[in-house]
mmCIF file of C-alpha atoms in Angstrom:
data_model
loop_
_atom_site.group_PDB
_atom_site.id
_atom_site.type_symbol
_atom_site.label_atom_id
_atom_site.label_comp_id
_atom_site.label_asym_id
_atom_site.label_seq_id
_atom_site.Cartn_x
_atom_site.Cartn_y
_atom_site.Cartn_z
ATOM 1 C CA MET A 10 -27.642 -36.227 42.478
ATOM 2 C CA LYS A 11 -25.603 -32.937 42.415
ATOM 3 C CA PHE A 12 -25.287 -30.737 39.545
ATOM 4 C CA LEU A 13 -21.917 -30.031 38.658
ATOM 5 C CA GLU A 14 -21.007 -26.384 37.358
ATOM 6 C CA LEU A 15 -18.010 -27.160 35.031
ATOM 7 C CA PRO A 16 -16.522 -24.331 33.292
ATOM 8 C CA THR A 17 -15.672 -26.405 30.461
ATOM 9 C CA LEU A 18 -19.252 -27.109 29.599
ATOM 10 C CA VAL A 19 -20.640 -23.733 29.836
ATOM 11 C CA GLU A 20 -19.310 -22.543 26.432
ATOM 12 C CA LEU A 21 -20.432 -25.399 24.921
ATOM 13 C CA ASN A 22 -24.095 -25.325 26.076
ATOM 14 C CA ASP A 23 -23.915 -21.751 25.059
ATOM 15 C CA TYR A 24 -23.744 -23.111 21.315
ATOM 16 C CA LEU A 25 -26.043 -25.991 21.770
ATOM 17 C CA HIS A 26 -28.766 -24.039 23.113
ATOM 18 C CA GLU A 27 -30.543 -23.302 19.919
ATOM 19 C CA ILE A 28 -29.059 -24.189 16.483
ATOM 20 C CA CYS A 29 -31.017 -23.106 13.479
ATOM 21 C CA SER A 30 -30.477 -25.358 10.417
ATOM 22 C CA GLY A 31 -32.652 -25.234 7.505
ATOM 23 C CA ASP A 32 -36.196 -26.040 8.526
ATOM 24 C CA PHE A 33 -34.936 -27.323 11.673
ATOM 25 C CA ILE A 34 -33.924 -26.050 15.433
ATOM 26 C CA LEU A 35 -31.481 -28.446 17.171
ATOM 27 C CA SER A 36 -31.554 -27.824 21.078
ATOM 28 C CA GLY A 37 -29.273 -29.641 23.340
ATOM 29 C CA ARG A 38 -27.654 -29.643 27.025
ATOM 30 C CA VAL A 39 -24.561 -31.542 28.495
ATOM 31 C CA GLU A 40 -24.934 -31.539 32.015
ATOM 32 C CA ALA A 41 -22.344 -33.213 34.866
ATOM 33 C CA TYR A 42 -23.653 -34.658 37.925
ATOM 34 C CA SER A 43 -22.011 -36.330 40.848
ATOM 35 C CA CYS A 44 -23.594 -39.419 42.342
ATOM 36 C CA LYS A 45 -23.618 -38.103 45.870
ATOM 37 C CA ARG A 46 -27.244 -38.665 46.960
ATOM 38 C CA ALA A 47 -29.174 -35.765 48.469
ATOM 39 C CA GLY A 48 -32.437 -35.867 50.514
ATOM 40 C CA SER A 49 -34.782 -36.557 47.807
ATOM 41 C CA ASP A 50 -32.236 -38.882 46.220
ATOM 42 C CA LYS A 51 -32.242 -40.956 49.193
ATOM 43 C CA LYS A 52 -36.155 -41.142 49.500
ATOM 44 C CA LEU A 53 -36.175 -42.222 45.863
ATOM 45 C CA TYR A 54 -33.378 -44.949 46.286
ATOM 46 C CA LYS A 55 -35.553 -45.948 49.254
ATOM 47 C CA THR A 56 -38.848 -46.272 47.497
ATOM 48 C CA LEU A 57 -37.155 -47.777 44.188
ATOM 49 C CA SER A 58 -35.294 -50.179 46.000
ATOM 50 C CA ALA A 59 -37.834 -51.578 48.177
ATOM 51 C CA GLN A 60 -40.089 -51.833 45.126
ATOM 52 C CA TYR A 61 -37.415 -53.916 43.137
ATOM 53 C CA GLU A 62 -36.830 -56.170 46.110
ATOM 54 C CA ARG A 63 -40.617 -56.713 46.275
ATOM 55 C CA GLN A 64 -40.983 -57.732 42.865
ATOM 56 C CA GLU A 65 -38.017 -60.056 43.385
ATOM 57 C CA GLU A 66 -39.579 -61.878 46.336
ATOM 58 C CA ILE A 67 -42.826 -62.114 44.317
ATOM 59 C CA SER A 68 -40.917 -63.588 41.302
ATOM 60 C CA LYS A 69 -39.560 -65.989 43.783
ATOM 61 C CA SER A 70 -43.063 -67.054 45.426
ATOM 62 C CA PRO A 71 -45.061 -70.073 43.817
ATOM 63 C CA PRO A 72 -48.204 -69.418 42.276
ATOM 64 C CA ASN A 73 -51.346 -70.288 43.803
ATOM 65 C CA GLY A 74 -49.607 -72.247 46.364
ATOM 66 C CA SER A 75 -47.992 -74.466 43.957
ATOM 67 C CA PRO A 76 -44.855 -75.751 45.391
ATOM 68 C CA THR A 77 -43.064 -74.936 42.114
ATOM 69 C CA ARG A 78 -41.657 -71.376 41.499
ATOM 70 C CA SER A 79 -42.913 -68.977 39.127
ATOM 71 C CA PRO A 80 -40.318 -67.658 36.641
ATOM 72 C CA LYS A 81 -38.744 -64.487 37.321
ATOM 73 C CA SER A 82 -39.748 -61.273 35.785
ATOM 74 C CA PRO A 83 -37.534 -60.542 32.736
ATOM 75 C CA ALA A 84 -36.957 -57.110 34.007
ATOM 76 C CA LEU A 85 -35.783 -58.345 37.259
ATOM 77 C CA SER A 86 -33.665 -61.492 35.977
ATOM 78 C CA SER A 87 -31.874 -59.390 33.309
ATOM 79 C CA SER A 88 -31.870 -55.813 32.540
ATOM 80 C CA PRO A 89 -29.416 -53.350 30.853
ATOM 81 C CA PHE A 90 -27.881 -52.926 34.034
ATOM 82 C CA GLY A 91 -27.650 -56.686 35.472
ATOM 83 C CA PRO A 92 -30.128 -58.378 37.588
ATOM 84 C CA LEU A 93 -32.065 -56.144 39.594
ATOM 85 C CA SER A 94 -31.958 -58.530 42.634
ATOM 86 C CA LEU A 95 -28.506 -56.999 42.848
ATOM 87 C CA SER A 96 -27.981 -53.809 44.772
ATOM 88 C CA SER A 97 -25.186 -52.599 42.177
ATOM 89 C CA SER A 98 -27.801 -53.172 39.359
ATOM 90 C CA ARG A 99 -30.457 -51.246 41.493
ATOM 91 C CA ASN A 100 -27.966 -48.348 42.237
ATOM 92 C CA THR A 101 -27.446 -47.723 38.558
ATOM 93 C CA ILE A 102 -30.880 -47.803 37.473
ATOM 94 C CA ILE A 103 -31.875 -45.315 40.335
ATOM 95 C CA ASN A 104 -28.961 -43.214 39.514
ATOM 96 C CA LEU A 105 -30.196 -42.657 35.948
ATOM 97 C CA ILE A 106 -33.715 -41.773 36.934
ATOM 98 C CA ALA A 107 -32.392 -39.295 39.596
ATOM 99 C CA THR A 108 -30.408 -37.745 36.890
ATOM 100 C CA LEU A 109 -33.541 -37.339 34.760
ATOM 101 C CA ASN A 110 -35.341 -35.928 37.864
ATOM 102 C CA ALA A 111 -32.552 -33.284 38.120
ATOM 103 C CA SER A 112 -32.379 -32.249 34.725
ATOM 104 C CA PHE A 113 -36.081 -32.118 33.874
ATOM 105 C CA ALA A 114 -37.092 -30.531 37.209
ATOM 106 C CA ASP A 115 -41.091 -30.516 35.873
ATOM 107 C CA TYR A 116 -41.109 -34.191 35.497
ATOM 108 C CA ASP A 117 -41.101 -37.310 37.699
ATOM 109 C CA PHE A 118 -39.461 -40.305 36.178
ATOM 110 C CA SER A 119 -39.738 -42.695 39.034
ATOM 111 C CA GLU A 120 -41.929 -44.860 37.189
ATOM 112 C CA ALA A 121 -39.134 -45.153 34.310
ATOM 113 C CA ARG A 122 -38.983 -49.237 33.833
ATOM 114 C CA PRO A 123 -35.715 -50.888 32.972
ATOM 115 C CA GLU A 124 -36.739 -51.617 29.468
ATOM 116 C CA HIS A 125 -37.011 -47.775 28.983
ATOM 117 C CA PHE A 126 -33.085 -48.042 29.012
ATOM 118 C CA VAL A 127 -30.655 -49.394 26.534
ATOM 119 C CA LYS A 128 -26.903 -49.964 27.103
ATOM 120 C CA ALA A 129 -24.498 -49.204 24.513
ATOM 121 C CA GLU A 130 -22.018 -52.155 23.776
ATOM 122 C CA THR A 131 -19.060 -49.820 23.327
ATOM 123 C CA HIS A 132 -18.578 -46.082 23.972
ATOM 124 C CA GLN A 133 -17.582 -45.792 20.186
ATOM 125 C CA MET A 134 -20.854 -47.188 19.129
ATOM 126 C CA ALA A 135 -22.618 -44.647 21.240
ATOM 127 C CA MET A 136 -20.410 -41.986 19.806
ATOM 128 C CA ASN A 137 -21.109 -43.103 16.268
ATOM 129 C CA ALA A 138 -25.114 -43.351 16.890
ATOM 130 C CA ILE A 139 -24.966 -39.570 18.133
ATOM 131 C CA ASP A 140 -22.628 -38.540 15.713
ATOM 132 C CA SER A 141 -24.536 -39.825 12.818
ATOM 133 C CA THR A 142 -28.050 -38.332 14.248
ATOM 134 C CA LEU A 143 -26.572 -34.783 14.747
ATOM 135 C CA VAL A 144 -24.738 -34.543 11.596
ATOM 136 C CA THR A 145 -27.804 -35.044 9.659
ATOM 137 C CA VAL A 146 -29.415 -31.800 11.155
ATOM 138 C CA ILE A 147 -26.198 -29.538 11.477
ATOM 139 C CA PRO A 148 -23.923 -30.683 8.629
ATOM 140 C CA ASP A 149 -22.439 -27.209 8.434
ATOM 141 C CA TYR A 150 -21.343 -26.922 12.217
ATOM 142 C CA TYR A 151 -21.050 -30.336 13.305
ATOM 143 C CA ASP A 152 -17.507 -31.425 12.283
ATOM 144 C CA ALA A 153 -16.012 -28.875 14.424
ATOM 145 C CA LEU A 154 -18.347 -29.417 17.339
ATOM 146 C CA ARG A 155 -17.977 -33.183 17.236
ATOM 147 C CA VAL A 156 -14.465 -32.664 18.163
ATOM 148 C CA ARG A 157 -14.932 -30.157 20.847
ATOM 149 C CA LEU A 158 -18.003 -32.433 22.213
ATOM 150 C CA TRP A 159 -16.167 -35.622 22.474
ATOM 151 C CA THR A 160 -12.887 -33.942 23.939
ATOM 152 C CA LEU A 161 -14.909 -32.458 26.731
ATOM 153 C CA ILE A 162 -16.902 -35.571 27.640
ATOM 154 C CA ASP A 163 -13.923 -37.712 27.555
ATOM 155 C CA ARG A 164 -12.219 -35.197 29.819
ATOM 156 C CA GLU A 165 -14.905 -35.120 32.456
ATOM 157 C CA VAL A 166 -15.864 -38.821 32.458
ATOM 158 C CA GLN A 167 -13.227 -40.916 30.764
ATOM 159 C CA LEU A 168 -15.361 -42.414 27.967
ATOM 160 C CA ALA A 169 -13.126 -45.609 27.719
ATOM 161 C CA HIS A 170 -13.924 -46.405 31.416
ATOM 162 C CA ALA A 171 -17.685 -45.428 31.406
ATOM 163 C CA ASP A 172 -20.902 -47.256 30.930
ATOM 164 C CA ILE A 173 -23.286 -45.524 28.328
ATOM 165 C CA TYR A 174 -26.937 -46.010 28.586
ATOM 166 C CA SER A 175 -29.610 -44.347 26.311
ATOM 167 C CA TYR A 176 -33.255 -43.425 27.895
ATOM 168 C CA ILE A 177 -36.266 -44.399 25.325
ATOM 169 C CA PRO A 178 -39.246 -43.057 27.009
ATOM 170 C CA THR A 179 -42.934 -43.714 26.274
ATOM 171 C CA LEU A 180 -45.038 -40.942 25.403
ATOM 172 C CA ASP A 181 -46.299 -40.664 28.912
ATOM 173 C CA ASN A 182 -42.495 -40.325 30.065
ATOM 174 C CA ASP A 183 -41.172 -38.146 27.332
ATOM 175 C CA PRO A 184 -40.516 -34.451 28.343
ATOM 176 C CA PHE A 185 -40.134 -33.760 24.488
ATOM 177 C CA ALA A 186 -43.592 -35.269 23.659
ATOM 178 C CA GLU A 187 -45.161 -32.194 22.281
ATOM 179 C CA GLU A 188 -46.178 -31.041 18.792
ATOM 180 C CA GLY A 189 -43.337 -29.778 16.435
ATOM 181 C CA ASN A 190 -40.865 -32.257 18.145
ATOM 182 C CA ILE A 191 -39.414 -34.505 15.373
ATOM 183 C CA TRP A 192 -36.800 -36.562 17.549
ATOM 184 C CA SER A 193 -35.084 -36.496 20.721
ATOM 185 C CA PHE A 194 -32.358 -38.568 22.396
ATOM 186 C CA ASN A 195 -31.043 -39.038 26.186
ATOM 187 C CA TYR A 196 -27.589 -40.384 26.978
ATOM 188 C CA PHE A 197 -25.911 -41.075 30.151
ATOM 189 C CA PHE A 198 -22.113 -41.476 30.480
ATOM 190 C CA TYR A 199 -21.588 -43.209 33.673
ATOM 191 C CA ASN A 200 -18.062 -43.686 35.273
ATOM 192 C CA LYS A 201 -18.707 -45.583 38.429
ATOM 193 C CA PRO A 202 -15.319 -45.333 39.736
ATOM 194 C CA LEU A 203 -15.609 -41.639 39.594
ATOM 195 C CA LYS A 204 -19.219 -41.613 40.663
ATOM 196 C CA ARG A 205 -19.944 -38.886 37.875
ATOM 197 C CA ILE A 206 -22.513 -39.099 35.393
ATOM 198 C CA ILE A 207 -22.551 -36.692 31.846
ATOM 199 C CA PHE A 208 -25.871 -36.504 30.522
ATOM 200 C CA LEU A 209 -26.354 -35.363 26.918
ATOM 201 C CA THR A 210 -30.008 -34.545 25.868
ATOM 202 C CA CYS A 211 -30.921 -33.251 22.357
ATOM 203 C CA ARG A 212 -34.230 -32.622 20.645
ATOM 204 C CA CYS A 213 -34.961 -31.613 17.104
ATOM 205 C CA GLN A 214 -37.919 -29.314 16.509
ATOM 206 C CA ARG A 215 -39.368 -27.810 13.229
ATOM 207 C CA LYS A 216 -38.624 -24.236 12.938
ATOM 208 C CA THR A 217 -42.212 -23.191 12.372
ATOM 209 C CA SER A 218 -43.158 -24.675 15.702
ATOM 210 C CA VAL A 219 -40.696 -22.640 17.667
ATOM 211 C CA ASP A 220 -40.536 -18.789 18.075
ATOM 212 C CA VAL A 221 -37.078 -17.722 16.679
ATOM 213 C CA ASP A 222 -36.045 -14.108 17.467
ATOM 214 C CA VAL A 223 -32.544 -14.528 15.910
ATOM 215 C CA ASP A 224 -31.871 -13.078 12.388
ATOM 216 C CA ALA A 225 -30.976 -16.367 10.370
ATOM 217 C CA GLU A 226 -28.109 -14.697 8.536
ATOM 218 C CA ASP A 227 -26.619 -13.234 11.802
ATOM 219 C CA GLU A 228 -27.088 -16.597 13.413
ATOM 220 C CA LYS A 229 -25.294 -18.327 10.455
ATOM 221 C CA TYR A 230 -22.211 -16.030 10.905
ATOM 222 C CA GLU A 231 -22.173 -16.563 14.358
ATOM 223 C CA ARG A 232 -22.188 -20.420 14.314
ATOM 224 C CA ALA A 233 -19.613 -20.446 11.542
ATOM 225 C CA ALA A 234 -17.184 -18.002 13.524
ATOM 226 C CA TYR A 235 -18.066 -20.243 16.952
ATOM 227 C CA ALA A 236 -17.189 -23.448 14.831
ATOM 228 C CA ALA A 237 -13.973 -22.114 14.078
ATOM 229 C CA ALA A 238 -13.271 -21.252 17.599
ATOM 230 C CA LEU A 239 -14.293 -24.685 18.546
ATOM 231 C CA THR A 240 -11.731 -26.331 15.926
ATOM 232 C CA THR A 241 -9.136 -24.163 17.443
ATOM 233 C CA ALA A 242 -9.952 -24.841 21.038
ATOM 234 C CA ALA A 243 -9.920 -28.694 20.111
ATOM 235 C CA GLY A 244 -6.570 -28.410 18.350
ATOM 236 C CA CYS A 245 -4.896 -26.571 21.312
ATOM 237 C CA SER A 246 -6.409 -29.219 23.680
ATOM 238 C CA SER A 247 -4.829 -31.811 21.553
ATOM 239 C CA LYS A 248 -1.520 -30.297 21.537
ATOM 240 C CA GLN A 249 -1.330 -30.036 25.307
ATOM 241 C CA THR A 250 -2.172 -33.529 26.043
#
């Protein structure tokens, strides 16, 4: 996966880097990736694709020499990406795993399974789920942030034409599984015709578990000022379109 340095996301990521709100700290990132495979991605694709194909062959083989075929593995016959016997389905899950590897360079997600991912029924349902989660943590800032967040993501990946997946890790595969973390989420907005993925990841921590070197009152003023700037920017964008 190739990381795309998009100027439209730089300012948004600066804002999401660390937001103090009450007893909590919200940290998030919005990253863009091209589905163009580099060397390590090609190796990952080859390895995982061969693995899925072997599992498919095993699922077709009759048990103990019986002439009756064994039932297919549920993870292969049906998954959030479609049957993994299809190359298009394998491409999708491998691209999401490659995105995780690129975003969290200190982790290896090659063991992630299809059941660790969930596909949103519609982009609006995914947006509502994200909105309802974030507004509970940063109620003073989220109204303005929400407009800017979805405007920028839509601009880069065309939400109406994107498939949206969330990654729900086990403790062994969770880069945020550490003391003080309350929750985290990871969403992929995947536009296949554009061959582009927008990856949105956020986590919420207890303030007592994080070293905060920003004065709370100063930050509150800065966030309020920036929220106003986001609202103005979003308004200008909508007028231009």
